[in-house]
Short mmCIF file of C-alpha atoms and ligand atoms in Angstrom, two decimals:
data_model
loop_
_atom_site.label_atom_id
_atom_site.label_comp_id
_atom_site.label_asym_id
_atom_site.label_seq_id
_atom_site.Cartn_x
_atom_site.Cartn_y
_atom_site.Cartn_z
CA MET A 1 -42.37 -6.62 -77.83
CA ASN A 2 -38.61 -6.54 -78.49
CA ARG A 3 -36.83 -3.36 -77.53
CA ILE A 4 -35.32 -1.34 -80.38
CA PHE A 5 -32.52 0.17 -78.29
CA PRO A 6 -31.17 -2.89 -76.46
CA GLU A 7 -30.98 -3.09 -72.69
CA GLY A 8 -27.66 -1.59 -71.66
CA PHE A 9 -27.36 0.56 -74.81
CA LEU A 10 -24.64 3.11 -74.03
CA TRP A 11 -26.01 6.64 -74.26
CA GLY A 12 -22.88 8.68 -73.95
CA VAL A 13 -20.89 11.82 -74.45
CA ALA A 14 -17.28 11.79 -75.72
CA THR A 15 -14.38 14.12 -74.94
CA SER A 16 -10.59 14.11 -75.16
CA ALA A 17 -8.19 15.23 -72.45
CA PHE A 18 -5.94 17.54 -74.44
CA GLN A 19 -8.90 19.39 -75.94
CA LEU A 20 -10.25 20.13 -72.46
CA GLU A 21 -7.11 20.33 -70.36
CA GLY A 22 -4.15 21.13 -72.57
CA SER A 23 -0.83 19.97 -71.15
CA PRO A 24 2.52 21.73 -70.89
CA HIS A 25 4.27 18.42 -71.66
CA ALA A 26 2.42 17.61 -74.88
CA ASP A 27 3.70 17.89 -78.43
CA TRP A 28 0.53 19.77 -79.36
CA ALA A 29 1.40 22.48 -76.83
CA THR A 30 4.29 23.67 -79.00
CA TRP A 31 2.26 23.01 -82.12
CA ASP A 32 -0.46 25.13 -80.69
CA GLU A 33 1.78 28.10 -79.99
CA ARG A 34 1.93 28.48 -83.76
CA VAL A 35 -1.80 29.16 -83.97
CA GLY A 36 -1.84 31.15 -80.76
CA ASN A 37 -4.52 29.26 -78.88
CA ASN A 38 -4.81 27.92 -75.39
CA PRO A 39 -6.14 24.36 -75.33
CA GLY A 40 -6.36 24.35 -71.54
CA ILE A 41 -8.66 27.33 -71.58
CA THR A 42 -11.70 25.44 -70.22
CA ASN A 43 -9.64 24.58 -67.13
CA HIS A 44 -11.30 21.18 -67.00
CA TYR A 45 -8.30 19.66 -65.24
CA ALA A 46 -9.23 21.71 -62.17
CA LEU A 47 -12.98 21.86 -62.77
CA TYR A 48 -13.51 18.19 -63.69
CA LYS A 49 -15.81 17.44 -60.75
CA GLU A 50 -18.18 20.20 -61.82
CA ASP A 51 -18.04 19.02 -65.41
CA LEU A 52 -18.78 15.41 -64.48
CA LYS A 53 -21.92 16.62 -62.72
CA LEU A 54 -23.13 17.83 -66.10
CA LEU A 55 -23.11 14.23 -67.31
CA LYS A 56 -25.41 13.31 -64.48
CA GLU A 57 -27.59 16.30 -65.28
CA ILE A 58 -28.00 15.06 -68.86
CA GLY A 59 -28.62 11.47 -67.76
CA VAL A 60 -26.03 9.73 -69.94
CA THR A 61 -25.22 6.12 -69.13
CA ALA A 62 -21.63 6.24 -70.48
CA TYR A 63 -18.76 8.69 -70.85
CA ARG A 64 -15.82 8.38 -73.22
CA PHE A 65 -12.75 10.37 -72.19
CA SER A 66 -9.01 10.10 -72.80
CA LEU A 67 -5.96 9.93 -70.59
CA GLU A 68 -3.40 12.62 -71.34
CA TRP A 69 -0.26 10.53 -71.75
CA SER A 70 2.00 13.59 -71.47
CA ARG A 71 0.63 14.39 -67.99
CA ILE A 72 0.99 10.78 -66.89
CA GLN A 73 4.53 10.38 -68.23
CA PRO A 74 5.88 13.92 -68.53
CA ARG A 75 9.44 12.61 -68.91
CA GLU A 76 10.54 9.27 -70.26
CA ASP A 77 11.54 7.96 -66.84
CA THR A 78 8.83 9.67 -64.76
CA TRP A 79 5.32 8.52 -63.97
CA ASP A 80 3.26 11.24 -62.35
CA GLU A 81 1.31 9.55 -59.54
CA GLN A 82 -0.92 12.58 -59.07
CA ALA A 83 -1.97 12.61 -62.70
CA ILE A 84 -2.78 8.90 -62.53
CA ALA A 85 -4.80 9.49 -59.35
CA HIS A 86 -6.62 12.31 -61.12
CA TYR A 87 -7.84 10.04 -63.91
CA GLN A 88 -8.67 7.29 -61.40
CA ASP A 89 -10.83 9.82 -59.58
CA ILE A 90 -12.75 10.50 -62.80
CA VAL A 91 -13.45 6.76 -63.14
CA ASP A 92 -14.53 6.51 -59.49
CA ILE A 93 -16.89 9.47 -59.77
CA LEU A 94 -18.41 8.03 -62.93
CA ARG A 95 -18.91 4.69 -61.19
CA ASP A 96 -20.60 6.47 -58.26
CA TYR A 97 -22.94 8.15 -60.74
CA GLY A 98 -23.68 4.80 -62.43
CA ILE A 99 -22.02 6.02 -65.65
CA GLU A 100 -19.94 3.50 -67.63
CA PRO A 101 -16.43 4.85 -68.34
CA MET A 102 -14.85 4.30 -71.75
CA VAL A 103 -11.16 5.24 -71.72
CA THR A 104 -9.14 6.28 -74.77
CA LEU A 105 -5.40 5.73 -74.36
CA HIS A 106 -4.28 7.86 -77.29
CA HIS A 107 -6.25 10.80 -78.66
CA PHE A 108 -3.83 12.65 -80.98
CA SER A 109 -1.45 14.18 -78.39
CA HIS A 110 1.88 12.70 -77.20
CA PRO A 111 4.50 13.53 -74.60
CA ARG A 112 7.10 15.78 -76.21
CA TRP A 113 9.91 13.34 -75.43
CA PHE A 114 8.04 10.62 -77.32
CA ILE A 115 7.43 12.57 -80.50
CA GLU A 116 10.96 14.04 -80.45
CA ARG A 117 12.81 10.76 -79.86
CA TYR A 118 10.47 7.92 -80.78
CA PRO A 119 7.93 9.16 -83.35
CA TRP A 120 5.64 6.49 -84.77
CA HIS A 121 7.79 5.64 -87.78
CA LYS A 122 10.57 4.42 -85.43
CA ALA A 123 10.35 0.85 -84.15
CA ALA A 124 11.12 1.99 -80.57
CA SER A 125 7.78 3.82 -80.49
CA ARG A 126 6.10 0.48 -79.84
CA GLU A 127 7.92 -0.32 -76.63
CA LYS A 128 7.32 3.21 -75.29
CA PHE A 129 3.59 3.20 -76.05
CA LEU A 130 3.13 -0.34 -74.74
CA ARG A 131 4.80 0.51 -71.44
CA TYR A 132 2.31 3.31 -71.05
CA ALA A 133 -0.60 1.05 -72.08
CA GLU A 134 0.46 -1.59 -69.56
CA MET A 135 0.88 0.97 -66.81
CA MET A 136 -2.66 2.20 -67.45
CA ALA A 137 -4.29 -1.22 -67.79
CA SER A 138 -2.64 -2.41 -64.58
CA THR A 139 -3.21 0.75 -62.52
CA ILE A 140 -6.54 2.29 -63.49
CA LYS A 141 -9.28 0.26 -61.84
CA GLY A 142 -12.92 0.00 -62.81
CA VAL A 143 -12.69 0.39 -66.58
CA ARG A 144 -14.08 -2.23 -68.90
CA SER A 145 -14.31 -0.31 -72.20
CA TRP A 146 -11.07 0.82 -73.82
CA VAL A 147 -10.21 2.60 -77.05
CA THR A 148 -6.51 2.22 -77.85
CA PHE A 149 -6.25 4.84 -80.63
CA ASN A 150 -8.65 7.55 -81.63
CA GLU A 151 -8.82 7.91 -85.42
CA PRO A 152 -5.55 6.20 -86.33
CA TYR A 153 -5.90 7.19 -90.00
CA VAL A 154 -6.27 10.85 -89.02
CA ILE A 155 -2.99 10.57 -87.09
CA LEU A 156 -1.33 9.15 -90.20
CA LEU A 157 -2.87 11.60 -92.66
CA GLY A 158 -2.33 14.65 -90.46
CA GLY A 159 1.04 13.67 -89.03
CA TYR A 160 2.67 11.90 -91.96
CA LEU A 161 1.03 12.91 -95.24
CA GLU A 162 -0.36 16.42 -94.83
CA GLY A 163 2.07 17.45 -92.11
CA CYS A 164 -0.56 19.50 -90.28
CA MET A 165 -0.30 17.52 -87.00
CA PRO A 166 2.76 16.40 -85.05
CA PRO A 167 5.25 15.08 -86.09
CA GLY A 168 4.49 17.26 -89.13
CA LEU A 169 5.93 15.04 -91.87
CA LYS A 170 4.97 14.61 -95.49
CA ASP A 171 6.51 11.29 -96.17
CA VAL A 172 4.73 8.27 -97.61
CA ARG A 173 7.45 5.77 -96.70
CA ARG A 174 7.51 6.84 -93.06
CA SER A 175 3.69 6.93 -92.96
CA LEU A 176 3.65 3.21 -93.80
CA LEU A 177 6.17 2.47 -91.05
CA ALA A 178 4.05 4.50 -88.65
CA LEU A 179 0.94 2.59 -89.73
CA LYS A 180 2.65 -0.70 -88.99
CA ASN A 181 3.83 0.48 -85.57
CA ILE A 182 0.53 2.04 -84.50
CA PHE A 183 -1.52 -1.02 -85.41
CA THR A 184 1.03 -3.41 -83.94
CA CYS A 185 0.61 -1.40 -80.74
CA HIS A 186 -3.15 -1.81 -80.97
CA GLY A 187 -2.81 -5.59 -81.31
CA LYS A 188 -0.41 -5.88 -78.41
CA ALA A 189 -2.28 -3.39 -76.23
CA TYR A 190 -5.41 -5.46 -76.85
CA ASP A 191 -3.70 -8.48 -75.27
CA ILE A 192 -2.20 -6.43 -72.44
CA ILE A 193 -5.55 -4.91 -71.50
CA HIS A 194 -7.18 -8.34 -71.53
CA ALA A 195 -4.43 -9.73 -69.32
CA TYR A 196 -5.37 -7.20 -66.60
CA VAL A 197 -9.10 -6.83 -67.36
CA PRO A 198 -10.33 -10.22 -68.57
CA ASP A 199 -13.82 -9.00 -69.54
CA ALA A 200 -12.49 -5.88 -71.26
CA MET A 201 -14.11 -4.47 -74.39
CA VAL A 202 -11.36 -3.04 -76.61
CA SER A 203 -11.45 -1.23 -79.95
CA VAL A 204 -10.07 1.68 -81.93
CA ALA A 205 -12.32 4.64 -82.85
CA HIS A 206 -12.24 4.76 -86.64
CA ASN A 207 -13.19 8.00 -88.36
CA MET A 208 -15.47 7.14 -91.28
CA SER A 209 -16.94 9.52 -93.86
CA VAL A 210 -19.20 9.01 -96.82
CA PHE A 211 -17.47 9.77 -100.13
CA ALA A 212 -19.30 10.72 -103.33
CA PRO A 213 -18.21 11.91 -106.78
CA TRP A 214 -18.46 15.65 -107.35
CA LYS A 215 -19.93 14.94 -110.78
CA LYS A 216 -21.62 11.58 -110.94
CA TRP A 217 -21.14 11.33 -114.71
CA ASN A 218 -17.37 11.86 -114.51
CA PRO A 219 -15.50 8.52 -114.51
CA LEU A 220 -12.41 10.07 -112.90
CA ASP A 221 -14.45 11.51 -110.03
CA ARG A 222 -16.05 8.09 -109.61
CA LEU A 223 -12.68 6.32 -109.60
CA LEU A 224 -11.36 8.75 -106.99
CA THR A 225 -14.44 8.19 -104.84
CA LYS A 226 -14.05 4.44 -104.99
CA THR A 227 -10.38 4.73 -104.06
CA ALA A 228 -11.04 7.11 -101.15
CA LYS A 229 -13.85 4.96 -99.82
CA TYR A 230 -11.68 1.88 -99.87
CA PHE A 231 -8.58 3.58 -98.54
CA TYR A 232 -10.10 5.79 -95.82
CA ASN A 233 -13.05 3.70 -94.64
CA HIS A 234 -12.62 0.10 -95.63
CA SER A 235 -8.93 -0.84 -95.64
CA LEU A 236 -8.73 -0.55 -91.84
CA ILE A 237 -11.83 -2.68 -91.35
CA ASP A 238 -10.56 -5.28 -93.79
CA ALA A 239 -7.21 -5.37 -91.96
CA PHE A 240 -8.99 -6.23 -88.72
CA ARG A 241 -10.59 -9.14 -90.58
CA THR A 242 -7.50 -10.42 -92.35
CA GLY A 243 -4.43 -9.13 -90.49
CA THR A 244 -3.18 -7.34 -93.62
CA PHE A 245 -3.47 -3.74 -94.76
CA ILE A 246 -3.71 -3.53 -98.53
CA ILE A 247 -2.86 -0.04 -99.72
CA LYS A 248 -3.73 0.23 -103.38
CA PHE A 249 -4.00 3.34 -105.53
CA PRO A 250 -5.14 3.29 -109.17
CA PHE A 251 -2.37 2.53 -111.67
CA SER A 252 0.10 1.46 -108.98
CA ARG A 253 1.14 -1.78 -107.32
CA ALA A 254 -0.57 -2.71 -104.06
CA VAL A 255 1.46 -2.47 -100.88
CA GLU A 256 0.64 -5.15 -98.30
CA ILE A 257 1.46 -4.67 -94.63
CA ASP A 258 0.92 -7.50 -92.18
CA VAL A 259 -0.07 -6.50 -88.66
CA PRO A 260 -1.05 -8.63 -85.66
CA ILE A 261 -4.61 -7.28 -85.35
CA LYS A 262 -6.78 -9.99 -86.86
CA ASP A 263 -9.87 -10.16 -84.63
CA LYS A 264 -8.26 -7.99 -81.94
CA LEU A 265 -11.53 -6.19 -81.29
CA ASP A 266 -14.40 -6.73 -78.88
CA PHE A 267 -16.52 -4.00 -80.44
CA PHE A 268 -15.88 -1.55 -83.23
CA GLY A 269 -15.89 2.20 -82.61
CA VAL A 270 -17.09 4.43 -85.45
CA ASN A 271 -16.70 8.22 -85.45
CA TYR A 272 -19.04 9.69 -88.05
CA TYR A 273 -19.59 13.33 -89.00
CA THR A 274 -20.00 14.02 -92.72
CA ARG A 275 -19.99 13.30 -96.45
CA ILE A 276 -17.19 14.49 -98.74
CA HIS A 277 -17.39 15.08 -102.50
CA LEU A 278 -14.34 14.43 -104.61
CA ARG A 279 -13.17 15.51 -108.00
CA PHE A 280 -10.14 14.85 -110.09
CA ASN A 281 -8.17 18.06 -110.54
CA PRO A 282 -4.65 17.74 -111.99
CA LEU A 283 -3.71 21.09 -110.41
CA LYS A 284 -4.21 19.71 -106.88
CA LYS A 285 -1.94 17.50 -104.80
CA MET A 286 -2.25 13.91 -106.03
CA GLY A 287 -5.00 15.14 -108.39
CA VAL A 288 -7.61 15.22 -105.61
CA GLU A 289 -9.93 18.09 -104.77
CA LEU A 290 -12.35 17.72 -101.86
CA ARG A 291 -15.44 19.74 -101.19
CA HIS A 292 -18.48 19.67 -98.94
CA LEU A 293 -21.59 20.25 -101.05
CA ASP A 294 -24.97 20.73 -99.41
CA LEU A 295 -26.72 18.25 -101.67
CA GLY A 296 -29.05 16.77 -99.07
CA GLY A 297 -30.36 20.19 -98.02
CA TYR A 298 -29.43 19.66 -94.36
CA GLY A 299 -26.81 22.40 -94.54
CA LEU A 300 -23.13 22.73 -93.66
CA THR A 301 -21.72 22.96 -90.14
CA ASP A 302 -19.40 25.72 -88.88
CA MET A 303 -16.52 23.42 -89.88
CA GLY A 304 -17.94 23.60 -93.41
CA TRP A 305 -18.87 19.91 -93.24
CA GLU A 306 -21.98 18.62 -95.01
CA ILE A 307 -24.68 17.27 -92.69
CA HIS A 308 -25.56 13.87 -94.08
CA PRO A 309 -27.31 11.69 -91.48
CA GLY A 310 -28.09 8.85 -93.90
CA GLY A 311 -24.37 8.21 -94.29
CA LEU A 312 -24.18 6.92 -90.75
CA GLU A 313 -26.15 3.83 -91.70
CA LYS A 314 -23.91 3.24 -94.72
CA VAL A 315 -20.70 3.27 -92.71
CA LEU A 316 -22.21 1.14 -89.96
CA ARG A 317 -23.31 -1.38 -92.55
CA TYR A 318 -19.78 -1.75 -93.91
CA ALA A 319 -18.36 -1.99 -90.39
CA SER A 320 -20.85 -4.75 -89.58
CA ARG A 321 -18.70 -7.07 -91.75
CA LEU A 322 -16.50 -7.33 -88.69
CA LYS A 323 -19.32 -9.17 -86.94
CA LYS A 324 -18.66 -7.24 -83.73
CA PRO A 325 -20.98 -4.95 -81.78
CA LEU A 326 -20.80 -1.43 -83.19
CA ILE A 327 -20.56 1.70 -81.07
CA ILE A 328 -20.75 5.22 -82.46
CA THR A 329 -17.85 6.59 -80.47
CA GLU A 330 -18.33 10.16 -81.82
CA ASN A 331 -20.97 12.13 -83.68
CA GLY A 332 -21.64 15.84 -83.35
CA ILE A 333 -21.82 19.26 -84.96
CA ALA A 334 -19.91 22.52 -84.72
CA THR A 335 -22.46 25.30 -84.57
CA HIS A 336 -23.36 28.32 -82.47
CA ASP A 337 -27.04 27.54 -83.03
CA SER A 338 -28.56 25.07 -80.53
CA GLN A 339 -31.55 24.50 -82.79
CA GLU A 340 -29.14 23.13 -85.41
CA LYS A 341 -27.43 21.03 -82.76
CA MET A 342 -30.76 19.49 -81.78
CA LYS A 343 -31.71 18.75 -85.37
CA TYR A 344 -28.34 17.16 -86.09
CA MET A 345 -28.55 14.98 -82.99
CA LYS A 346 -32.13 13.85 -83.64
CA ARG A 347 -31.50 13.07 -87.29
CA HIS A 348 -28.48 10.90 -86.46
CA ILE A 349 -30.20 9.13 -83.57
CA ASP A 350 -33.12 8.44 -85.93
CA VAL A 351 -30.61 6.75 -88.23
CA VAL A 352 -29.27 4.69 -85.31
CA GLU A 353 -32.85 3.61 -84.62
CA LYS A 354 -33.38 2.72 -88.29
CA SER A 355 -30.10 0.77 -88.31
CA LEU A 356 -31.20 -1.18 -85.24
CA ARG A 357 -34.55 -1.94 -86.84
CA SER A 358 -32.75 -3.25 -89.91
CA GLY A 359 -30.78 -5.65 -87.72
CA LEU A 360 -27.44 -3.90 -87.19
CA ASP A 361 -25.90 -4.63 -83.81
CA VAL A 362 -25.38 -1.07 -82.54
CA GLN A 363 -24.70 -0.92 -78.80
CA GLY A 364 -23.95 2.72 -78.12
CA TYR A 365 -24.01 6.34 -79.27
CA PHE A 366 -21.61 8.99 -77.93
CA TYR A 367 -22.33 12.63 -78.70
CA TRP A 368 -19.28 14.80 -79.38
CA THR A 369 -18.98 16.72 -77.07
CA LEU A 370 -19.78 17.81 -73.51
CA ILE A 371 -18.50 21.39 -73.33
CA ASP A 372 -17.01 23.71 -75.94
CA ASN A 373 -13.30 23.14 -76.18
CA TYR A 374 -10.17 23.36 -78.24
CA GLU A 375 -10.73 22.02 -81.76
CA TRP A 376 -7.18 21.28 -82.95
CA LEU A 377 -6.40 23.27 -86.10
CA GLN A 378 -9.57 25.37 -85.75
CA GLY A 379 -8.72 26.44 -82.20
CA LEU A 380 -11.54 27.93 -80.15
CA ASP A 381 -13.73 29.33 -82.90
CA VAL A 382 -15.96 26.31 -83.42
CA ARG A 383 -18.44 25.14 -80.82
CA PHE A 384 -19.25 21.45 -80.51
CA GLY A 385 -20.41 21.50 -76.87
CA LEU A 386 -23.75 20.60 -75.33
CA TYR A 387 -22.69 23.28 -72.86
CA ARG A 388 -21.38 26.57 -74.16
CA VAL A 389 -18.25 27.78 -72.39
CA ASP A 390 -17.73 31.46 -71.79
CA PHE A 391 -13.97 31.45 -72.23
CA THR A 392 -13.59 34.58 -70.07
CA THR A 393 -15.62 33.58 -67.00
CA LEU A 394 -15.29 29.79 -67.65
CA LYS A 395 -19.01 29.45 -66.98
CA ARG A 396 -20.64 26.40 -68.55
CA ILE A 397 -24.00 27.43 -69.99
CA PRO A 398 -26.38 24.68 -71.11
CA THR A 399 -27.48 24.89 -74.71
CA ASN A 400 -31.00 23.63 -75.44
CA ALA A 401 -29.32 20.61 -76.99
CA ALA A 402 -28.26 19.37 -73.52
CA ALA A 403 -31.87 19.12 -72.32
CA TYR A 404 -32.90 17.75 -75.68
CA TYR A 405 -30.32 14.97 -75.45
CA SER A 406 -31.75 14.05 -72.00
CA TYR A 407 -35.18 13.88 -73.56
CA LEU A 408 -33.99 11.73 -76.47
CA ILE A 409 -32.17 9.35 -74.11
CA GLN A 410 -35.27 8.92 -71.96
CA SER A 411 -37.74 8.57 -74.78
CA ARG A 412 -35.64 6.27 -76.98
CA SER A 413 -34.69 4.05 -74.05
CA LYS A 414 -38.35 3.18 -73.77
CA LEU A 415 -38.59 2.04 -77.39
O1 LIG B 1 -12.61 17.21 -82.06
C1 LIG B 1 -12.43 16.13 -82.91
C2 LIG B 1 -11.96 14.91 -82.14
O2 LIG B 1 -10.78 15.16 -81.45
C3 LIG B 1 -11.73 13.75 -83.08
N1 LIG B 1 -12.87 13.54 -83.91
C4 LIG B 1 -13.44 14.66 -84.61
C5 LIG B 1 -13.72 15.77 -83.61
C6 LIG B 1 -14.35 16.97 -84.34
O3 LIG B 1 -13.48 17.45 -85.32
#
């Protein structure tokens, strides 16, 4: 009998450095002072060995984590050898445990000097990022799987259109320049990584959501939905197929941006969390109002996001046009209730199983996330972790979902 979950399927957990470690040299550190939180509160930078043991305890076969660029290059002309050795140690420990490392080069945060002098809309950003990418690809040993950018569209929306993430701009023209620079960096970093790691597997992690009209009968809601689906989910995938981003809004001329990324992928990383309903509302910015409605009856998470497991198959199906192996690089729920966490996890893994049965080439699933941590604009209030962190004693307390994930990994691996 053929296996449903292929041999070597990556059963993983995903994290990001800044959310666990903070960093005094990062742009988000100043950003964060505004909301009064402490991203380094879990003290993972010091306690990483203990935290990596948790991965072993769960029985994952892979671990996705990011390198904190601002620790590695705290000043433009300074590489911090100790920080590099720290991340190398993480890789070595994972290898000892038989856990496959997947390294993200860029997960939202930047060194302050970079965002102050070379933000993404400036052409010089490319050279600075690529120096860092080359330094990492040539120095860190034992890593085959790489993610260049986590959620590049979230960086652009948050940093350049909504202004809620660094560099805090609301500027369409500069967002397009930033798009060109970020994806050019992906294309070039892809080649750089392959030059040092010939059998590397390189991708971005693309955040995909399901979009639906608020009122199905309303043609404007339907038009908005179609536009959002194309713009947020599909345009990036199409650009990896063609080498051109086509940005097209209703009643306006399309903007075409050529980028050297055609086929620069060895797998495709999908981050999936939720479904979003849209309605046309002339009183809102650009006429768009978003809402999470609990139409499927699975409920809303503590982020207010609709739980919609079926959507995972939809987004994977569109991504399969790339004809690359697909890996779910993030999927998880913010909740204080471990029962809900278990249900969310099972329902999404069931969809992965269904997708595999229907012939989709899915090669991994990474649960977001290992321990409770700093959730960007929401700070410390929401809890995504398989382990709850008591932020006063720093104790990591397993939720039932940690043991349940072990069980799912073991039982599904046998299928
Ligand atoms: O915590 C984030 C992560 O940094 C990127 N993807 C979504 C997660 C949950 O919001």
